[in-house]
Coordinates of C-alpha atoms in Angstrom, one line a residue:
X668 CA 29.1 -2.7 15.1
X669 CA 26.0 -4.9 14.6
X670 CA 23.6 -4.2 11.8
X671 CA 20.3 -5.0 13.1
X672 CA 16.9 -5.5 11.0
X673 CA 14.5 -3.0 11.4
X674 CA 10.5 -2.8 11.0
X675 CA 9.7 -1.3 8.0
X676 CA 7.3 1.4 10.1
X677 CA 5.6 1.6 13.2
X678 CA 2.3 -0.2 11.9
X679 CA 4.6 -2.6 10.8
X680 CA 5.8 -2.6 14.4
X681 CA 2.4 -2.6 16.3
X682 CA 0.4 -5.0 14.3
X683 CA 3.3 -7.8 14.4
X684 CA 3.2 -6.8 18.3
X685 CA -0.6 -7.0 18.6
X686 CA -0.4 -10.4 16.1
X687 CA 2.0 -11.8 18.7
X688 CA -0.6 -10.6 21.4
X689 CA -3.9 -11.3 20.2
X690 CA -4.1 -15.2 19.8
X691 CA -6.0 -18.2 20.0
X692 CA -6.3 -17.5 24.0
X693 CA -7.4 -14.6 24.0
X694 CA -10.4 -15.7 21.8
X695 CA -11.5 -18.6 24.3
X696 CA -10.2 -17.7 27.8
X697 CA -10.5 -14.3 28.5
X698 CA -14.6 -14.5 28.0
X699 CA -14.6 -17.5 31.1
X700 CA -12.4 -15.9 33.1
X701 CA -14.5 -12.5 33.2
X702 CA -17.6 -14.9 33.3
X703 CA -16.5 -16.7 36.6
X704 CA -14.7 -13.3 38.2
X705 CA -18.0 -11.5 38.6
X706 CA -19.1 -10.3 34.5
X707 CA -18.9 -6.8 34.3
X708 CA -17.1 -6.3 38.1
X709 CA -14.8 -7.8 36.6
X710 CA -13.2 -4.8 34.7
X711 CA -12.2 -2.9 37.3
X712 CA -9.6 -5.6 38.8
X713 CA -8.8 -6.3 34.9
X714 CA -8.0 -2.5 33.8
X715 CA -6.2 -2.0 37.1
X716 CA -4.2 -5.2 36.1
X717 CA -3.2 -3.7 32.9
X718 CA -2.3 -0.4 34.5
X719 CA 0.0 -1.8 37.2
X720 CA 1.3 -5.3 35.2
X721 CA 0.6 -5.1 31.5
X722 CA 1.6 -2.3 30.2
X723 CA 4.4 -1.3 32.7
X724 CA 5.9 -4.6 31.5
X725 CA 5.3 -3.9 28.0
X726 CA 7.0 -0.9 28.7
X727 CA 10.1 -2.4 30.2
X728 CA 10.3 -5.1 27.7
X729 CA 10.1 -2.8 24.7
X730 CA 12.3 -0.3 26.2
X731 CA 15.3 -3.4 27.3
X732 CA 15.1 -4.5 23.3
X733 CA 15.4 -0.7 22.1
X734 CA 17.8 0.2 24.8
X735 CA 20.1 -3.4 24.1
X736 CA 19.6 -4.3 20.4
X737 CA 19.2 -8.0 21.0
X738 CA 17.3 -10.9 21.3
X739 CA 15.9 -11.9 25.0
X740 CA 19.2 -13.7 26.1
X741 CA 21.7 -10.9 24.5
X742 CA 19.5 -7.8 25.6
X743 CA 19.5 -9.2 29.6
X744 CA 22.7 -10.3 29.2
X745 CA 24.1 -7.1 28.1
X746 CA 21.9 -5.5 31.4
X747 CA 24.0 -8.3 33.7
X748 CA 25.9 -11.3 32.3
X749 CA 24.5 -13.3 35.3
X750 CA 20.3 -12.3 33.9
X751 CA 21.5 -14.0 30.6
X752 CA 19.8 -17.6 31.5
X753 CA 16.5 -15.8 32.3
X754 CA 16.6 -14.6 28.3
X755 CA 17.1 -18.4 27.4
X756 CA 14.8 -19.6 30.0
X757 CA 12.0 -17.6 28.4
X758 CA 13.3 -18.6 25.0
X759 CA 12.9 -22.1 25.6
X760 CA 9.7 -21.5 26.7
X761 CA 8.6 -20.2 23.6
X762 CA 10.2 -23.0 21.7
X763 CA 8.0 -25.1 23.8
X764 CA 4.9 -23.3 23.3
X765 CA 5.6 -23.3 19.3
X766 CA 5.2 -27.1 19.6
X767 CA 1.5 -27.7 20.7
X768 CA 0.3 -23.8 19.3
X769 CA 1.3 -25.3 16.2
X770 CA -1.2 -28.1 16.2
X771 CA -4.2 -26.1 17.5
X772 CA -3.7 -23.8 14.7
X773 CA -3.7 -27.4 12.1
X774 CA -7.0 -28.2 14.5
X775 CA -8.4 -25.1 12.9
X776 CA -7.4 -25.3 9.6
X777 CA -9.5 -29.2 9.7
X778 CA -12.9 -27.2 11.2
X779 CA -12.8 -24.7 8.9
X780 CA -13.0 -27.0 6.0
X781 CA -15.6 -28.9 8.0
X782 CA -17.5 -25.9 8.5
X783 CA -18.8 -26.0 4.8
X784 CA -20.5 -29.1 5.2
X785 CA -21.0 -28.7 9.4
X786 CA -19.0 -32.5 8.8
X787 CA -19.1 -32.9 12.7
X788 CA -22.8 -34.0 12.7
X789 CA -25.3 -33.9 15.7
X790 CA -22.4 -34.6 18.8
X791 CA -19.4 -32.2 18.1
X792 CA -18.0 -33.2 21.2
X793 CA -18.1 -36.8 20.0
X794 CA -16.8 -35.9 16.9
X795 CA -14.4 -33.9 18.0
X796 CA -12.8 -36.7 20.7
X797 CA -13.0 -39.7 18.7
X798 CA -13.9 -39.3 14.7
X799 CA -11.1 -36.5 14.6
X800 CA -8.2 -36.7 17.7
X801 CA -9.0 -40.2 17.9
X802 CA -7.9 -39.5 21.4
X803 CA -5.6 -42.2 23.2
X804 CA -5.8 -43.0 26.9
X805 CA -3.2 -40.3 29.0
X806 CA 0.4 -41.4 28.7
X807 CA -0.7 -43.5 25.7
X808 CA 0.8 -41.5 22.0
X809 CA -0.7 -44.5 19.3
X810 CA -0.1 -43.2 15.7
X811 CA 0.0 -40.4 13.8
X812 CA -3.5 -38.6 12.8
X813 CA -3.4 -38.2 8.7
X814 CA -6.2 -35.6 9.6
X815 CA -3.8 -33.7 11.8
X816 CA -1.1 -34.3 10.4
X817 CA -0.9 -32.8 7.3
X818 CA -2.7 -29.6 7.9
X819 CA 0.4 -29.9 10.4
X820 CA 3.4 -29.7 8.0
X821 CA 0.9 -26.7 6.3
X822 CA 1.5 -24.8 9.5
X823 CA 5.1 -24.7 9.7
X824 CA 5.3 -24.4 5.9
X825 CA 4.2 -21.2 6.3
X826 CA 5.1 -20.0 9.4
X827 CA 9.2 -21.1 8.3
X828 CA 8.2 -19.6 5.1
X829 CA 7.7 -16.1 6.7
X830 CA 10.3 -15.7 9.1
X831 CA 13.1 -16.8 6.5
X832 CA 12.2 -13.3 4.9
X833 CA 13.1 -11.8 7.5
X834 CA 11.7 -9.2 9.7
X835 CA 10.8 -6.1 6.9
X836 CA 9.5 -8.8 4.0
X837 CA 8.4 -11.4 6.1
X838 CA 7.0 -10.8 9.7
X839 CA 5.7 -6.9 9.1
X840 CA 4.0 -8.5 5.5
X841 CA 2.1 -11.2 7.1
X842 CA 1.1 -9.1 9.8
X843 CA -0.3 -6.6 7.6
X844 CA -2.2 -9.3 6.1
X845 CA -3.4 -11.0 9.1
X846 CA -4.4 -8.8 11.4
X847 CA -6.4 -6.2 9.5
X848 CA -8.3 -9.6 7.9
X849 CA -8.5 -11.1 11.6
X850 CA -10.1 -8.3 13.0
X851 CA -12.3 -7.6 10.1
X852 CA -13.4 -11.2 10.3
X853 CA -13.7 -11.1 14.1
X854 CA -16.4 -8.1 13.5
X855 CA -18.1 -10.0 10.8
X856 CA -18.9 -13.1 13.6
X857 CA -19.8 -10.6 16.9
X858 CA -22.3 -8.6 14.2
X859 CA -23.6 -11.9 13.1
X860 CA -23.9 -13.5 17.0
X861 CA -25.5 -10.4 18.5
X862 CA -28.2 -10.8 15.9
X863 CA -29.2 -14.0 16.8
X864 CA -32.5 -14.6 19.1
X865 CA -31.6 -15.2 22.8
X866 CA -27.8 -12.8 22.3
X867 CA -29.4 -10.6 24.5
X868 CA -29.4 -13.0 27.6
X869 CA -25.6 -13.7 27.4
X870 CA -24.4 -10.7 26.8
X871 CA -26.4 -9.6 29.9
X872 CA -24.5 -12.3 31.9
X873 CA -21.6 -11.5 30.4
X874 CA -21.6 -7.9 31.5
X875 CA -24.1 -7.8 34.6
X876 CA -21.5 -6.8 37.2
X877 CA -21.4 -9.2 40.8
X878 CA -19.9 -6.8 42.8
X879 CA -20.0 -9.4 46.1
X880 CA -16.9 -10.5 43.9
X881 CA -15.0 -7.6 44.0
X882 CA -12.9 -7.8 47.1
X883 CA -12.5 -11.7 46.3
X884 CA -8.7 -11.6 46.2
X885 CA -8.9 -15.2 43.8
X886 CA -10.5 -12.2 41.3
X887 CA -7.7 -10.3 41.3
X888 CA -5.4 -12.9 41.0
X889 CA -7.3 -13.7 37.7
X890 CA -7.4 -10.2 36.3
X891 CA -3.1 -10.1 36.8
X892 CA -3.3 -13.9 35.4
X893 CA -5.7 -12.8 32.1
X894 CA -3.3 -9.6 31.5
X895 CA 0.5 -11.6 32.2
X896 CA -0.6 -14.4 29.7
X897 CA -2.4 -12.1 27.2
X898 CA -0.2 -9.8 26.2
X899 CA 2.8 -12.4 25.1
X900 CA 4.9 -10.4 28.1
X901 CA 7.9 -13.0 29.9
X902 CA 8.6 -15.0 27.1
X903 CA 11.2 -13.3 25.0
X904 CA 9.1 -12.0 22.4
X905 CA 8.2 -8.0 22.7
X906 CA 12.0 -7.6 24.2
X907 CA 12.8 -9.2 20.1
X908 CA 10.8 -7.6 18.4
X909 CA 11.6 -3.8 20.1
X910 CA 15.4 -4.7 19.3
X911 CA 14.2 -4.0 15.7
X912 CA 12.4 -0.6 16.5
X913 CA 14.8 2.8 14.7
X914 CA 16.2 5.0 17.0
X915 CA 13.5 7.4 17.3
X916 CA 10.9 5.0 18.5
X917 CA 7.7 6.3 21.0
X918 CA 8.6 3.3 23.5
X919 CA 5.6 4.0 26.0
X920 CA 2.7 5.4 23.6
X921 CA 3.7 1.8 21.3
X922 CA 3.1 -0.5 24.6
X923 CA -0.2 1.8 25.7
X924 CA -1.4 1.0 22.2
X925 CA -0.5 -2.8 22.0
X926 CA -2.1 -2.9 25.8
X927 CA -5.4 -1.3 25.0
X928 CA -5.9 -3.1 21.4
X929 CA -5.9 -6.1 23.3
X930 CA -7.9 -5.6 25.4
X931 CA -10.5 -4.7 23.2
X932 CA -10.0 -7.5 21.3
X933 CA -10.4 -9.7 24.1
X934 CA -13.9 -7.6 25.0
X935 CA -15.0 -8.4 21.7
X936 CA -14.4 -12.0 21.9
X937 CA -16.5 -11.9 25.2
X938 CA -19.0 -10.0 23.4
X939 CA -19.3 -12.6 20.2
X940 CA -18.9 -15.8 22.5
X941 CA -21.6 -14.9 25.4
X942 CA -23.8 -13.2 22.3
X943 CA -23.8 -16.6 20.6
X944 CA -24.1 -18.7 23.7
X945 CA -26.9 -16.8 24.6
X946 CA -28.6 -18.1 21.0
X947 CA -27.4 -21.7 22.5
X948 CA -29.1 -21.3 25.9
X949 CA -32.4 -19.7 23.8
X950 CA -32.7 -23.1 21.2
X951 CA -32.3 -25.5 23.8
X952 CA -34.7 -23.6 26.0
X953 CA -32.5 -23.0 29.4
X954 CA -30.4 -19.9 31.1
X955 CA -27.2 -18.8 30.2
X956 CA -26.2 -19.8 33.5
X957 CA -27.1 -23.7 33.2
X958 CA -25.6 -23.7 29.8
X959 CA -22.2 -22.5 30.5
X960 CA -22.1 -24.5 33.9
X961 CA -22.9 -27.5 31.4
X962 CA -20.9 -26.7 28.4
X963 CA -18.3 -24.4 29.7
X964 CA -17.7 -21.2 28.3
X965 CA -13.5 -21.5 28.2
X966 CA -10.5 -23.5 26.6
X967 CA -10.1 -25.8 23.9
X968 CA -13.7 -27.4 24.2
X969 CA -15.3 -23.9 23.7
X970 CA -13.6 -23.6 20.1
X971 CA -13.6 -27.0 19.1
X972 CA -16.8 -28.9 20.9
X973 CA -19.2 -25.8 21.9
X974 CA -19.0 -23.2 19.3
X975 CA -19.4 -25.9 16.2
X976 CA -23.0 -27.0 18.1
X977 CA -24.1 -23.2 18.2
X978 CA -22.9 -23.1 14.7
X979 CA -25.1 -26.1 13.7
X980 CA -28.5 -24.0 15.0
X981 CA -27.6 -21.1 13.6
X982 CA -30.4 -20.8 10.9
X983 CA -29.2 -18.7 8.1
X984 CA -25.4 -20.1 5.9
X985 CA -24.4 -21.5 9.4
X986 CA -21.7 -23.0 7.5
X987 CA -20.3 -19.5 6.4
X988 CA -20.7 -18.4 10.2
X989 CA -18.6 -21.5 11.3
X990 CA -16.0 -20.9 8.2
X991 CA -15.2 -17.0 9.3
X992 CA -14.9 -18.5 13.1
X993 CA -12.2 -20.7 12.3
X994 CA -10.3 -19.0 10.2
X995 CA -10.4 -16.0 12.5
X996 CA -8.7 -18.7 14.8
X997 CA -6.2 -19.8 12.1
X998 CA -5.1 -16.1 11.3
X999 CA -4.6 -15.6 15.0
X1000 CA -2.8 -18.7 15.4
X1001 CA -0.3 -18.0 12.7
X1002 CA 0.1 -14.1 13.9
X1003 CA 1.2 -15.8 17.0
X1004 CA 3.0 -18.6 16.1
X1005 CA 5.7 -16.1 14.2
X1006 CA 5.6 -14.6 16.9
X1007 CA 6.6 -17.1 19.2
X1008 CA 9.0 -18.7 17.0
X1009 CA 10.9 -15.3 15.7
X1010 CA 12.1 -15.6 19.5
X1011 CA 14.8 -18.7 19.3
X1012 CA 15.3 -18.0 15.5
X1013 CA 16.6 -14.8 16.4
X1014 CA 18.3 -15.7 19.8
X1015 CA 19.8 -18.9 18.0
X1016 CA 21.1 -16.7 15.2
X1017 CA 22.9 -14.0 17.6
X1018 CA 24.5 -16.6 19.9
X1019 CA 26.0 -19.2 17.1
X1020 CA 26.5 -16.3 14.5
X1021 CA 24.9 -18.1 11.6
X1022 CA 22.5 -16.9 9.1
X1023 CA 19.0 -16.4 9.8
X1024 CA 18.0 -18.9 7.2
X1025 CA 20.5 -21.4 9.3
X1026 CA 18.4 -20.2 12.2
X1027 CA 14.9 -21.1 10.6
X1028 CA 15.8 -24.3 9.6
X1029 CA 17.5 -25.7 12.7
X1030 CA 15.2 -23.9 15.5
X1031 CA 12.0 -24.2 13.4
X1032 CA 12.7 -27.8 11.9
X1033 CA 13.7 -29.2 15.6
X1034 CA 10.1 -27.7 17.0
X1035 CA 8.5 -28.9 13.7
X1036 CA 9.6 -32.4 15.0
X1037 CA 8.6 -31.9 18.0
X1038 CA 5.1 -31.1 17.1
X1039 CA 4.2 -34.3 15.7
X1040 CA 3.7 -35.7 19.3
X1041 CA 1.0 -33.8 19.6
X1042 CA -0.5 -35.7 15.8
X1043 CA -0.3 -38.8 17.4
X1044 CA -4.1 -40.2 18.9
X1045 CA -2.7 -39.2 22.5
X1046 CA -1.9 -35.6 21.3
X1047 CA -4.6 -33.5 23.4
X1048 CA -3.8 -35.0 26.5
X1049 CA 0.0 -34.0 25.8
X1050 CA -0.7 -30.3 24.7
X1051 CA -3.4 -30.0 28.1
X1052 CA -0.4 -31.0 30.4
X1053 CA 2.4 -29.6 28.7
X1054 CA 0.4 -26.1 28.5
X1055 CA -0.7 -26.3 32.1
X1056 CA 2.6 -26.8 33.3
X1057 CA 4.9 -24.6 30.6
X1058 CA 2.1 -21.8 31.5
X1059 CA 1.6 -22.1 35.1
X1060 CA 5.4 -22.6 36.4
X1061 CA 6.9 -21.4 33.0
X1062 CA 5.6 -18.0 32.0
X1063 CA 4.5 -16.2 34.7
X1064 CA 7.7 -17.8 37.0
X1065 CA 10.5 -16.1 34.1
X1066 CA 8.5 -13.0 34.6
X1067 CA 8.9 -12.8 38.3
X1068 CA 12.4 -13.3 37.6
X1069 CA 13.0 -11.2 35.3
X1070 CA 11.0 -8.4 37.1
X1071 CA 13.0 -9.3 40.0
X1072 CA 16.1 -9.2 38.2
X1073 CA 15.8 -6.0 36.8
X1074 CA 13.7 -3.7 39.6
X1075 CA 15.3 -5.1 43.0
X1076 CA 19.5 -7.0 41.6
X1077 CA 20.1 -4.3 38.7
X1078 CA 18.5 -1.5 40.0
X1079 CA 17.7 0.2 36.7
X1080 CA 13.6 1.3 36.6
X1081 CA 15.5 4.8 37.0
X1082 CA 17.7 4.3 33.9
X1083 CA 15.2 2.4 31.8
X1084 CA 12.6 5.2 32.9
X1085 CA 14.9 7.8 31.7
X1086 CA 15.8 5.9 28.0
X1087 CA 12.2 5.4 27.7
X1088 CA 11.5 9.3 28.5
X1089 CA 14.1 10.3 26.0
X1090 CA 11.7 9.1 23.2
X1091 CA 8.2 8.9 23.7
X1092 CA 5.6 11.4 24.5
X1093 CA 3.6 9.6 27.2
X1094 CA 6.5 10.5 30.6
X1095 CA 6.9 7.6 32.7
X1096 CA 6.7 8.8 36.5
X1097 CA 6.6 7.2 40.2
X1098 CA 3.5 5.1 38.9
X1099 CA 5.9 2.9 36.8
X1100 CA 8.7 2.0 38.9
X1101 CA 6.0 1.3 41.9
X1102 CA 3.9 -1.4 39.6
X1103 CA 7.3 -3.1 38.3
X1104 CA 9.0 -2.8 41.5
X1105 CA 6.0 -3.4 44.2
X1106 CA 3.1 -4.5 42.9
X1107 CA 4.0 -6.6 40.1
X1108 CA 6.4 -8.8 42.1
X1109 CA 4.2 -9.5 45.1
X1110 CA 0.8 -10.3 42.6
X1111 CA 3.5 -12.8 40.8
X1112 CA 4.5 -14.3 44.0
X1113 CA 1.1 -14.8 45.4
X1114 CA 0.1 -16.5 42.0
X1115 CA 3.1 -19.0 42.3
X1116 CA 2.9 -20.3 45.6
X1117 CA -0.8 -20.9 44.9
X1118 CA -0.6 -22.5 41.6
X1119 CA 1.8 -24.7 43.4
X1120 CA -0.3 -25.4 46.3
X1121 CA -2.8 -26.5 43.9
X1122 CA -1.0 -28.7 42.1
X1123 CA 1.1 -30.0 45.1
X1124 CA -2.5 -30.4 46.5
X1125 CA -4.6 -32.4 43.7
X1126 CA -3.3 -33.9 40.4
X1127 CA -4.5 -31.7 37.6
X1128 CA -7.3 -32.6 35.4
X1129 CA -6.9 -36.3 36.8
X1130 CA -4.4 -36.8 34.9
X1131 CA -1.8 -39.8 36.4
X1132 CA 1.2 -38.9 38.4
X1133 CA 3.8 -40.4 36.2
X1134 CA 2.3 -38.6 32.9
X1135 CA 2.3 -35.3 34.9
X1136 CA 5.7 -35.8 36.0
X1137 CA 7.3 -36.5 32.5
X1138 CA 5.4 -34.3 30.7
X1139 CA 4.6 -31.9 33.0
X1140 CA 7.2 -30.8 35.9
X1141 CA 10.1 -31.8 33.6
X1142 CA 8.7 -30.0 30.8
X1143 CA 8.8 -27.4 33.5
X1144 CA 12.2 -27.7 34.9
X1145 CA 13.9 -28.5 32.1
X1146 CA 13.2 -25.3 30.7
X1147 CA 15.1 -23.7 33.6
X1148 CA 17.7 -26.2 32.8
X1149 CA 18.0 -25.6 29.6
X1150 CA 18.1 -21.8 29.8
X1151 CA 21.7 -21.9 32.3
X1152 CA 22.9 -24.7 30.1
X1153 CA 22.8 -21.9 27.4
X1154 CA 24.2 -18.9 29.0
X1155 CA 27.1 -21.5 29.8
X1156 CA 28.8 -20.8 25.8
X1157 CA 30.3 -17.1 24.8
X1158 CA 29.1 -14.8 22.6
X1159 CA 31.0 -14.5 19.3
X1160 CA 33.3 -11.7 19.0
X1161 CA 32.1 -10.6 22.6
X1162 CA 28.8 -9.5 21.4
X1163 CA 27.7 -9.2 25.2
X1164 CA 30.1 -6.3 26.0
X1165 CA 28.1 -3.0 25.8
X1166 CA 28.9 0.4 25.6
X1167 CA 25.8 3.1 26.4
X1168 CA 27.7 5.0 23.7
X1169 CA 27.6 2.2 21.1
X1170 CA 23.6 1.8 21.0
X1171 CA 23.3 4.8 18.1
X1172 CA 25.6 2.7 15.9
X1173 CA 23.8 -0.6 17.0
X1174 CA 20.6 0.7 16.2

């Protein structure tokens, strides 16, 4: 039998799920995408989005981890041999994503330091492009950033750090220190924004509801979008970290709980970004409206070009203001980032049978390599492609599988219903098996062949066709590759073969 870590409680559990949830994105993009789906219409399509896709997914994830014992590739394996590539395929994605997160988290670490002294002067976008990312031409890398690069090796310091203590001393520690200080933090920054003269007028246009947008099917598409790449479902992460839960675990009332907390995290992001854009659109004397049509109220520019020019007019310790708002980004980056990681460090572990230390080191030293790319003076246009494309045809693509897989090829909503049932108080009914086996699939589908269209239809951001070719579509489709290549070699000791009876012993 297989002795597998476990959390050392449920808040243990739920704030290293929620760390792995509530990152960097859901700091920038969640406030743009409400913005431009109709402000406040926009939570109905949003809440029925997390109703019908979130949480049902969180559900199945966390209840395939519980019911299997294993990371992403062994706990679909063990469902089909054939669904073990999808598990790899969604690990590799991860590993992927670890190697750009990475950097925006060292980006953060720079600002808050720069915070103290507001170093980034009268033109943070400026600043931000040339004194700091010294930013190469697309397709051309130039050297390594000494700025960048050191907070760099910081980041994966730490983050290795962690995860080589394991899952009870190491990931449940940090999270207990990160997210309590993250959201504390987080609260500090909205009290201080909707204070400010002219907060008023952006949270107005933030929550005035259009509700000519609400049968706009492009809206809905966004809500499902905001939800599916929120919550850290289809790449291998809550299906890990549930093969850690005891025996006794409340499967459904955990993933209602994850769902909902963020969710209101991302509402009060919205609510500290549009408050403090609001002061922006009141200092330079113009609408909220102009502003964010000028400035744009999403992404990386938001963090790292926007928000340190608000921070500049703020008129009271507008140094402090800009110090909590970055290192509420590096706390949320690192929750993440162990996240993320813990994903091939376990999976790597399980499928070569060496320590997890072994695991650390190989898995997290290869994507530490990796990350330096994205040091180098052509670094940003490197992490914009490869997170377009890793996203876009990466992310949401494994979870169609994987939904597929599991609702329509292995049939088993009625058996995963049934585990789940057997240990939580919140009953799964007809609702659940409808979103995973109906809804979900055809929202997913819808979103692919458009997000192909598009890109089949326009290079994105400009970018040339070579550079989104190498590090775009085969970022892409090697990930694919990569996953079967990785299915192709056994288990040790035939750690895929499962008996039902076995998973009290396994757990």
């Amino acid at each position: 039998m297989e002795n597998r870590a476990q959390w050392g409680s449920r808040v243990g559990f739920l704030l290293a799920a929620m760390g792995s949830a509530i990152g960097l994105g859901n700091i920038w993009r969640f406030p743009a995408v409400a913005y431009e789906s109709g402000g406040g219409a926009f939570i109905v399509p949003y809440l029925f989005a997390l109703l019908t896709a979130g949480i049902p997914i969180l559900i199945l994830e966390y209840t395939i981890g519980h019911k299997y014992r294993g990371s992403a590739p062994k706990s679909l394996g063990r469902v089909s041999k054939g669904f073990e590539w999808i598990g790899w395929w969604q690990v590799t994605i991860a590993f992927v994503i670890s190697t750009y997160y990475s950097v925006i988290i060292a980006w953060a670490i720079m600002y808050s330091y720069y915070s103290i002294n507001l170093t980034w002067g009268d033109d943070p976008t400026s600043f931000f492009v040339g004194d700091f990312l010294n930013l190469a031409d697309p397709g051309v890398f130039g050297g390594f950033v000494p700025k960048i690069l050191l907070p760099l090796l910081i980041v994966w310091v730490i983050t290795l750090g962690v995860l080589s203590k394991g899952v009870k001393k190491g990931i449940e520690v940090a999270n207990k220190i990160f997210i309590p200080t993250l959201v504390v933090l987080f609260v500090i920054i909205v009290i201080r924004a909707v204070t400010l003269e002219g907060a008023a007028d952006g949270l107005s246009s933030f929550f005035t509801p259009d509700w000519s947008r609400i049968g706009d099917a492009e809206v809905w598409v966004a809500a499902y979008g905001q939800i599916f790449f929120s919550l850290s479902i289809a790449f291998a992460i809550m299906i890990t970290y549930a093969s850690y839960l005891p025996k006794k675990s409340d499967i459904t009332n955990n993933a209602f709980i994850t769902g909902f907390a963020n969710s209101s995290f991302e509402v009060l992001a919205g609510i500290g970004v549009f408050a403090a854009v609001g002061f922006m659109a009141f200092t330079y004397n113009t609408s909220v409206t102009d502003l964010a049509a000028e400035k744009g109220v999403g992404g990386i520019g938001l963090a790292f070009m926007v928000f340190p020019e608000i921070v500049s007019q703020i008129p009271v310790l507008p140094g402090l203001f800009g110090f909590l708002f970055f290192a509420s980004l590096v706390l949320a980056g690192l929750s993440s980032l162990i996240s993320i990681t813990e994903t091939y460090v376990a999976a790597v572990s399980e499928k070569f049978n060496i320590s997890r230390v072994k695991s650390v080191v190989f898995g997290g030293g290869l994507a530490a390599l990796i990350s330096l790319a994205y040091a180098t003076q052509g670094g940003l246009n490197l992490l914009d492609t490869v997170d377009h494309f890793i996203n876009n045809f990466g992310i949401a693509l494994s979870g169609l599988f994987q939904v597929v897989a599991l609702a329509w090829f292995a049939r088993g909503l009625k058996s995963y219903q049934s585990h789940a049932n057997s240990v939580s108080d919140i009953a799964l009914g007809a609702w659940w098996r409808i979103s995973l086996g109906v809804i979900t699939p055809i929202v997913l589908g819808y979103m692919m062949l458009q997000n192909l269209n598009d890109r089949i239809s326009e290079a994105y951001a400009g970018y040339p066709m070579d550079f989104l070719f190498n590090f775009g579509w085969l970022v892409a489709i090697g990930a694919i590759l990569v996953g079967a290549l990785m299915s192709v070699k056994k288990w040790p000791n035939n750690e895929l073969d499962f008996d039902e009876d076995d998973k009290e012993g396994l757990s």
